[in-house]
Amino acid sequence: MSPDLAAIGQRMRQFRTERGLSLDRVARLCGVSKAMLGQIERGESTPTIATLWKIASGLQAPLSRFLVGESGVVHRPTSPPRHRDASGMIVTPLFAFDPMLGFEMFAIELSQGCLSESSPHAPGVIEHVVVLEGEMELFVEGEWQTLAAGEVLRFAADQPHGYRNRGRAPAKVHDLIHYPFSA
């Protein structure tokens, strides 16, 4: 079991138990099976970013709570925490969620051919995407929109949305996520 995978599971279990929630209750809130939640908590399954988002949204928690915990200090130049999933998306937390400011920020790399579809986040969640390198597509409001380096898009993330890279090179973006609630 990788340390990162074990840490994600431990953080999820801690969050759940601190709130007195059973796996059954979390499964109903998140739309993720009890079996999958148990596998993640035990470090037996690598969740996709989309699955982590479903869990975070159902629990009204920021995504960074499971990737880096509650520490506000995340990025260290020698070894930033990264989560790579099967879709080809690599997520590196830059700023963990800060309840006073209501946001978290990630560096995201979309490998060639990456497709990551996300279910709606909690009501009122807004994402701000800034393309740093390459070209990518965002699925918002029912259609794919192409963004190139230097272009930005802000959208309501409480609707289905997705990220895709059909280019020949990785696309690198920053994603600032604003939450209307204190998690």
Coordinates of N, CA and C in Angstrom, one line a residue:
M1 N 0.8 -1.2 0.0 CA 0.0 0.0 0.0 C 0.9 1.2 0.0
S2 N 0.6 2.2 -0.9 CA 1.4 3.4 -1.0 C 1.1 4.3 0.2
P3 N 2.1 5.1 0.7 CA 1.8 6.0 1.8 C 0.7 7.0 1.5
D4 N 0.7 7.5 0.2 CA -0.4 8.5 -0.2 C -1.7 7.9 -0.2
L5 N -1.8 6.6 -0.7 CA -3.1 5.9 -0.7 C -3.6 5.7 0.7
A6 N -2.7 5.2 1.6 CA -3.1 5.0 3.0 C -3.5 6.2 3.7
A7 N -2.8 7.4 3.4 CA -3.1 8.6 4.0 C -4.5 9.1 3.6
I8 N -4.9 9.0 2.3 CA -6.2 9.3 1.8 C -7.3 8.6 2.6
G9 N -7.1 7.3 2.7 CA -8.0 6.4 3.5 C -8.1 6.8 4.9
Q10 N -7.0 7.1 5.6 CA -7.0 7.5 7.0 C -7.7 8.8 7.2
R11 N -7.5 9.7 6.3 CA -8.1 11.0 6.4 C -9.6 10.9 6.2
M12 N -10.0 10.1 5.3 CA -11.5 9.8 5.1 C -12.1 9.2 6.3
R13 N -11.5 8.2 6.8 CA -12.0 7.5 8.0 C -12.1 8.5 9.2
Q14 N -11.0 9.3 9.4 CA -11.0 10.3 10.5 C -12.2 11.3 10.3
F15 N -12.3 11.8 9.1 CA -13.4 12.8 8.8 C -14.8 12.1 9.2
R16 N -15.0 10.9 8.7 CA -16.2 10.2 8.9 C -16.5 10.0 10.4
T17 N -15.5 9.4 11.1 CA -15.7 9.1 12.5 C -15.9 10.3 13.4
E18 N -15.2 11.4 13.0 CA -15.3 12.7 13.8 C -16.8 13.2 13.7
R19 N -17.4 12.9 12.7 CA -18.8 13.3 12.5 C -19.9 12.3 12.9
G20 N -19.3 11.1 13.4 CA -20.2 10.1 13.8 C -21.0 9.4 12.7
L21 N -20.4 9.3 11.5 CA -21.1 8.8 10.3 C -20.7 7.3 10.1
S22 N -21.6 6.5 9.8 CA -21.3 5.1 9.4 C -21.0 5.1 7.9
L23 N -20.3 4.0 7.5 CA -20.1 3.8 6.1 C -21.4 3.8 5.3
D24 N -22.4 3.2 5.8 CA -23.7 3.2 5.2 C -24.2 4.6 4.9
R25 N -24.1 5.4 5.9 CA -24.6 6.8 5.8 C -23.8 7.6 4.8
V26 N -22.5 7.4 4.8 CA -21.6 8.1 3.8 C -21.9 7.6 2.4
A27 N -22.2 6.3 2.3 CA -22.5 5.8 0.9 C -23.8 6.4 0.4
R28 N -24.8 6.6 1.3 CA -26.0 7.2 0.8 C -25.8 8.7 0.5
L29 N -25.0 9.4 1.3 CA -24.8 10.8 1.1 C -24.0 11.1 -0.2
C30 N -23.1 10.2 -0.5 CA -22.1 10.4 -1.6 C -22.4 9.7 -2.9
G31 N -23.2 8.7 -2.9 CA -23.5 7.9 -4.1 C -22.3 7.0 -4.5
V32 N -21.5 6.6 -3.5 CA -20.4 5.7 -3.7 C -20.7 4.5 -2.8
S33 N -20.5 3.3 -3.3 CA -20.8 2.1 -2.6 C -20.1 2.0 -1.3
K34 N -20.7 1.3 -0.3 CA -20.1 1.1 1.0 C -18.8 0.3 0.8
A35 N -18.9 -0.7 -0.1 CA -17.7 -1.5 -0.4 C -16.5 -0.7 -0.9
M36 N -16.8 0.2 -1.8 CA -15.7 1.1 -2.3 C -15.2 2.0 -1.3
L37 N -16.1 2.6 -0.4 CA -15.6 3.4 0.7 C -14.7 2.7 1.6
G38 N -15.1 1.4 1.9 CA -14.3 0.6 2.8 C -12.9 0.3 2.2
Q39 N -12.9 0.0 0.9 CA -11.6 -0.3 0.3 C -10.7 1.0 0.3
I40 N -11.3 2.1 0.1 CA -10.5 3.4 0.1 C -10.0 3.6 1.5
E41 N -10.8 3.5 2.5 CA -10.4 3.7 3.9 C -9.3 2.7 4.3
R42 N -9.3 1.5 3.8 CA -8.3 0.5 4.1 C -7.0 0.6 3.2
G43 N -7.1 1.5 2.2 CA -5.9 1.7 1.3 C -5.9 0.6 0.3
E44 N -7.0 -0.1 0.0 CA -7.0 -1.2 -1.0 C -7.4 -0.8 -2.4
S45 N -7.9 0.5 -2.5 CA -8.3 0.9 -3.8 C -7.8 2.3 -4.0
T46 N -7.4 2.6 -5.2 CA -7.0 4.0 -5.6 C -8.2 4.7 -6.2
P47 N -8.8 5.6 -5.5 CA -9.9 6.3 -6.0 C -9.5 7.3 -7.1
T48 N -10.4 7.5 -8.1 CA -10.2 8.5 -9.1 C -10.5 9.8 -8.5
I49 N -10.1 10.9 -9.1 CA -10.4 12.2 -8.6 C -11.9 12.4 -8.7
A50 N -12.6 11.9 -9.7 CA -14.0 12.0 -9.8 C -14.7 11.3 -8.6
T51 N -14.2 10.2 -8.1 CA -14.8 9.5 -7.0 C -14.5 10.3 -5.7
L52 N -13.3 10.8 -5.6 CA -13.0 11.7 -4.4 C -13.9 12.9 -4.4
W53 N -14.2 13.5 -5.5 CA -15.1 14.6 -5.6 C -16.5 14.2 -5.1
K54 N -17.0 13.1 -5.6 CA -18.3 12.6 -5.1 C -18.4 12.5 -3.6
I55 N -17.3 12.0 -3.0 CA -17.3 11.8 -1.6 C -17.2 13.2 -0.9
A56 N -16.3 14.0 -1.4 CA -16.2 15.3 -0.8 C -17.5 16.1 -0.9
S57 N -18.1 16.1 -2.1 CA -19.4 16.8 -2.3 C -20.5 16.3 -1.4
G58 N -20.6 15.0 -1.3 CA -21.6 14.4 -0.4 C -21.4 14.7 1.0
L59 N -20.2 14.9 1.5 CA -19.9 15.2 2.9 C -19.7 16.7 3.1
Q60 N -19.9 17.5 2.0 CA -19.7 18.9 2.1 C -18.4 19.3 2.7
A61 N -17.4 18.6 2.1 CA -16.0 18.8 2.5 C -15.1 19.2 1.3
P62 N -14.1 20.0 1.5 CA -13.2 20.3 0.4 C -12.4 19.1 -0.1
L63 N -12.1 19.0 -1.3 CA -11.3 17.9 -1.8 C -9.9 17.8 -1.1
S64 N -9.3 18.9 -0.9 CA -8.0 18.9 -0.3 C -8.0 18.3 1.1
R65 N -9.1 18.2 1.8 CA -9.2 17.6 3.1 C -8.8 16.1 3.1
F66 N -9.0 15.5 2.0 CA -8.7 14.1 1.8 C -7.3 13.9 1.2
L67 N -6.8 14.8 0.4 CA -5.5 14.7 -0.2 C -4.4 15.2 0.7
V68 N -4.6 16.2 1.5 CA -3.5 16.7 2.3 C -3.9 17.0 3.8
G69 N -5.1 16.7 4.1 CA -5.6 16.9 5.5 C -5.9 18.3 5.8
E70 N -5.8 18.8 7.0 CA -6.2 20.1 7.4 C -5.0 21.1 7.4
S71 N -3.9 20.7 7.1 CA -2.7 21.7 7.1 C -2.8 22.6 6.0
G72 N -2.5 23.9 6.2 CA -2.6 24.9 5.2 C -1.3 24.9 4.3
V73 N -0.2 24.3 4.8 CA 1.0 24.2 4.1 C 1.0 22.9 3.3
V74 N 1.1 23.1 2.0 CA 1.0 21.9 1.2 C 2.3 21.7 0.4
H75 N 2.7 22.6 -0.4 CA 3.7 22.5 -1.5 C 5.1 22.6 -0.9
R76 N 5.9 21.6 -1.1 CA 7.3 21.7 -0.8 C 8.0 21.4 -2.1
P77 N 8.9 22.2 -2.6 CA 9.5 22.0 -3.9 C 10.1 20.7 -4.1
T78 N 10.6 20.0 -3.1 CA 11.3 18.7 -3.2 C 10.3 17.6 -3.5
S79 N 9.1 17.6 -2.9 CA 8.2 16.5 -3.0 C 6.8 16.9 -2.7
P80 N 6.1 17.6 -3.7 CA 4.7 18.0 -3.5 C 3.9 16.7 -3.5
P81 N 2.8 16.7 -2.6 CA 1.9 15.5 -2.7 C 1.1 15.6 -4.0
R82 N 1.1 14.4 -4.7 CA 0.4 14.3 -5.9 C -0.6 13.1 -5.9
H83 N -1.7 13.2 -6.6 CA -2.6 12.1 -6.8 C -2.8 11.9 -8.3
R84 N -2.4 10.7 -8.7 CA -2.5 10.3 -10.1 C -3.6 9.3 -10.2
D85 N -4.6 9.5 -11.1 CA -5.6 8.5 -11.2 C -5.6 7.8 -12.6
A86 N -6.5 6.8 -12.8 CA -6.5 6.0 -14.0 C -6.9 6.8 -15.2
S87 N -7.5 8.0 -15.0 CA -8.0 8.8 -16.2 C -6.8 9.5 -16.9
G88 N -5.7 9.6 -16.2 CA -4.5 10.4 -16.7 C -4.5 11.8 -16.1
M89 N -5.2 12.0 -15.0 CA -5.2 13.3 -14.4 C -4.3 13.2 -13.2
I90 N -3.4 14.2 -13.0 CA -2.5 14.3 -11.9 C -2.8 15.6 -11.2
V91 N -3.2 15.5 -9.9 CA -3.6 16.6 -9.1 C -2.6 16.8 -8.0
T92 N -2.1 18.1 -7.9 CA -1.2 18.5 -6.8 C -1.8 19.6 -6.1
P93 N -2.1 19.4 -4.8 CA -2.7 20.6 -4.0 C -1.6 21.6 -3.8
L94 N -2.0 22.9 -4.1 CA -1.1 24.0 -3.9 C -1.5 24.7 -2.6
F95 N -2.8 24.9 -2.4 CA -3.3 25.5 -1.1 C -4.4 24.6 -0.6
A96 N -4.3 24.1 0.6 CA -5.3 23.3 1.2 C -6.5 24.3 1.5
F97 N -7.7 23.7 1.7 CA -8.8 24.5 2.0 C -8.6 25.4 3.2
D98 N -9.0 26.6 3.1 CA -8.9 27.6 4.2 C -10.3 28.1 4.5
P99 N -10.9 27.7 5.7 CA -12.3 28.1 6.0 C -12.5 29.6 6.0
M100 N -11.5 30.3 6.4 CA -11.7 31.8 6.5 C -11.8 32.4 5.1
L101 N -11.1 31.8 4.1 CA -11.1 32.3 2.7 C -12.1 31.6 1.8
G102 N -12.4 30.3 2.2 CA -13.4 29.5 1.4 C -12.9 29.0 0.1
F103 N -11.6 28.8 0.0 CA -11.1 28.2 -1.3 C -10.0 27.2 -1.0
E104 N -9.7 26.4 -2.1 CA -8.5 25.6 -2.2 C -8.0 25.7 -3.6
M105 N -6.8 25.4 -3.9 CA -6.2 25.5 -5.2 C -5.3 24.3 -5.5
F106 N -5.4 23.9 -6.8 CA -4.7 22.7 -7.3 C -3.9 23.1 -8.6
A107 N -2.8 22.4 -8.8 CA -2.2 22.3 -10.1 C -2.6 21.0 -10.7
I108 N -3.1 21.0 -11.9 CA -3.6 19.8 -12.5 C -2.9 19.6 -13.8
E109 N -2.4 18.4 -14.1 CA -1.8 18.0 -15.4 C -2.7 16.9 -16.0
L110 N -3.1 17.2 -17.2 CA -3.9 16.3 -18.0 C -3.0 15.6 -19.1
S111 N -2.8 14.4 -18.9 CA -1.9 13.7 -19.9 C -2.7 13.6 -21.2
Q112 N -1.9 13.3 -22.3 CA -2.5 13.1 -23.6 C -3.6 12.0 -23.5
G113 N -4.8 12.3 -24.0 CA -5.9 11.4 -24.0 C -6.7 11.3 -22.7
C114 N -6.4 12.1 -21.7 CA -7.0 12.2 -20.5 C -8.5 12.6 -20.6
L115 N -9.4 11.9 -20.0 CA -10.8 12.3 -19.9 C -11.2 12.1 -18.4
S116 N -11.6 13.1 -17.7 CA -12.1 13.0 -16.3 C -13.4 13.7 -16.3
E117 N -14.4 12.9 -16.0 CA -15.8 13.5 -15.9 C -16.1 13.6 -14.4
S118 N -16.7 14.7 -14.0 CA -17.0 15.0 -12.6 C -18.5 15.2 -12.4
S119 N -19.0 14.5 -11.4 CA -20.4 14.8 -11.0 C -20.5 16.1 -10.4
P120 N -21.7 16.7 -10.2 CA -21.9 18.0 -9.6 C -21.3 18.0 -8.2
H121 N -20.6 19.1 -7.9 CA -20.2 19.3 -6.5 C -21.3 19.9 -5.7
A122 N -21.0 20.2 -4.4 CA -22.1 20.8 -3.6 C -22.6 22.1 -4.2
P123 N -23.9 22.4 -3.8 CA -24.5 23.6 -4.4 C -23.6 24.9 -4.1
G124 N -23.5 25.7 -5.1 CA -22.8 27.0 -5.0 C -21.3 26.9 -5.2
V125 N -20.7 25.7 -5.4 CA -19.2 25.6 -5.6 C -18.9 26.1 -7.0
I126 N -17.9 27.0 -7.0 CA -17.4 27.6 -8.3 C -16.0 27.2 -8.5
E127 N -15.6 26.9 -9.8 CA -14.3 26.6 -10.2 C -13.7 27.7 -11.1
H128 N -12.5 28.0 -10.9 CA -11.8 29.0 -11.7 C -10.6 28.2 -12.3
V129 N -10.6 28.0 -13.6 CA -9.5 27.3 -14.3 C -8.7 28.2 -15.1
V130 N -7.4 28.1 -15.0 CA -6.4 28.9 -15.7 C -5.5 27.9 -16.4
V131 N -5.4 27.9 -17.8 CA -4.6 27.1 -18.5 C -3.2 27.7 -18.6
L132 N -2.2 26.9 -18.1 CA -0.8 27.4 -18.1 C 0.0 27.0 -19.3
E133 N -0.2 25.7 -19.7 CA 0.5 25.1 -20.8 C -0.4 24.2 -21.6
G134 N -0.2 24.2 -22.9 CA -1.0 23.2 -23.7 C -2.4 23.7 -24.0
E135 N -3.2 22.7 -24.3 CA -4.6 23.0 -24.7 C -5.5 21.9 -24.0
M136 N -6.6 22.3 -23.5 CA -7.5 21.3 -22.9 C -8.9 21.7 -23.2
E137 N -9.9 20.8 -22.9 CA -11.3 21.1 -23.1 C -12.0 20.9 -21.8
L138 N -12.9 21.8 -21.5 CA -13.8 21.7 -20.3 C -15.2 21.5 -20.8
F139 N -15.9 20.6 -20.2 CA -17.3 20.3 -20.4 C -18.1 21.1 -19.4
V140 N -18.8 22.1 -19.8 CA -19.6 22.9 -18.9 C -20.9 23.3 -19.7
E141 N -21.9 23.4 -18.9 CA -23.2 23.8 -19.5 C -23.6 23.0 -20.7
G142 N -23.3 21.7 -20.7 CA -23.7 20.8 -21.8 C -22.8 20.8 -23.0
E143 N -21.7 21.5 -23.0 CA -20.8 21.4 -24.2 C -19.4 21.6 -23.9
W144 N -18.5 21.0 -24.8 CA -17.1 21.1 -24.6 C -16.6 22.5 -25.1
Q145 N -15.7 23.1 -24.3 CA -15.1 24.4 -24.6 C -13.6 24.2 -24.6
T146 N -13.0 24.6 -25.7 CA -11.5 24.5 -25.8 C -10.8 25.7 -25.2
L147 N -9.8 25.5 -24.4 CA -9.0 26.5 -23.8 C -7.6 26.3 -24.0
A148 N -6.8 27.3 -24.4 CA -5.4 27.2 -24.7 C -4.6 28.0 -23.6
A149 N -3.3 27.8 -23.6 CA -2.5 28.5 -22.6 C -2.8 30.0 -22.5
G150 N -3.0 30.5 -21.3 CA -3.3 31.9 -21.1 C -4.8 32.1 -21.0
E151 N -5.6 31.2 -21.3 CA -7.1 31.4 -21.3 C -7.6 30.9 -19.9
V152 N -8.8 31.4 -19.5 CA -9.4 31.1 -18.3 C -10.9 30.9 -18.4
L153 N -11.4 30.1 -17.5 CA -12.9 29.9 -17.4 C -13.3 29.7 -16.0
R154 N -14.3 30.5 -15.6 CA -15.0 30.3 -14.3 C -16.4 29.7 -14.6
F155 N -16.7 28.6 -13.8 CA -18.0 28.0 -14.0 C -18.6 27.4 -12.7
A156 N -19.9 27.3 -12.7 CA -20.6 26.7 -11.6 C -20.3 25.2 -11.6
A157 N -19.6 24.7 -10.6 CA -19.2 23.3 -10.5 C -20.3 22.4 -9.8
D158 N -21.4 23.0 -9.6 CA -22.5 22.2 -9.0 C -23.4 21.7 -10.1
Q159 N -22.8 21.4 -11.2 CA -23.4 20.8 -12.4 C -22.4 19.8 -13.0
P160 N -22.8 18.8 -13.8 CA -21.9 17.9 -14.3 C -20.8 18.7 -15.2
H161 N -19.6 18.3 -15.1 CA -18.5 18.9 -15.9 C -17.4 17.9 -16.1
G162 N -16.5 18.3 -17.0 CA -15.4 17.4 -17.3 C -14.2 18.1 -17.8
Y163 N -13.1 17.3 -17.8 CA -11.8 17.8 -18.3 C -11.3 16.8 -19.3
R164 N -10.7 17.3 -20.4 CA -10.3 16.4 -21.5 C -9.1 17.1 -22.2
N165 N -8.1 16.2 -22.5 CA -7.0 16.6 -23.3 C -6.9 15.7 -24.6
R166 N -7.2 16.3 -25.7 CA -7.1 15.5 -26.9 C -5.9 15.9 -27.7
G167 N -5.0 16.8 -27.1 CA -3.8 17.2 -27.7 C -2.7 16.2 -27.7
R168 N -1.5 16.6 -28.2 CA -0.4 15.7 -28.3 C 0.6 15.9 -27.1
A169 N 0.3 16.9 -26.3 CA 1.2 17.2 -25.1 C 0.3 17.3 -23.9
P170 N 0.9 17.1 -22.7 CA 0.2 17.4 -21.5 C -0.3 18.8 -21.4
A171 N -1.5 19.0 -20.8 CA -2.0 20.3 -20.5 C -1.9 20.5 -19.0
K172 N -1.4 21.7 -18.7 CA -1.2 22.1 -17.2 C -2.1 23.3 -16.9
V173 N -2.8 23.1 -15.8 CA -3.8 24.1 -15.4 C -3.7 24.4 -13.9
H174 N -4.2 25.5 -13.5 CA -4.4 25.8 -12.1 C -5.9 25.8 -11.9
D175 N -6.4 25.2 -10.8 CA -7.9 25.2 -10.6 C -8.1 25.7 -9.1
L176 N -8.7 26.9 -9.0 CA -9.1 27.4 -7.8 C -10.6 27.1 -7.5
I177 N -10.9 26.5 -6.4 CA -12.2 26.1 -6.1 C -12.7 26.8 -4.9
H178 N -13.9 27.5 -5.1 CA -14.5 28.3 -4.1 C -15.7 27.6 -3.5
Y179 N -15.8 27.5 -2.2 CA -16.9 26.9 -1.5 C -17.7 27.9 -0.8
P180 N -19.1 27.9 -0.9 CA -19.9 28.9 -0.2 C -20.1 28.5 1.2
F181 N -19.6 27.4 1.7 CA -19.8 26.9 3.0 C -18.5 26.8 3.7
S182 N -18.5 26.8 5.0 CA -17.3 26.5 5.8 C -17.3 25.0 6.1
A183 N -16.2 24.4 5.6 CA -16.1 22.9 5.8 C -15.2 22.6 6.9

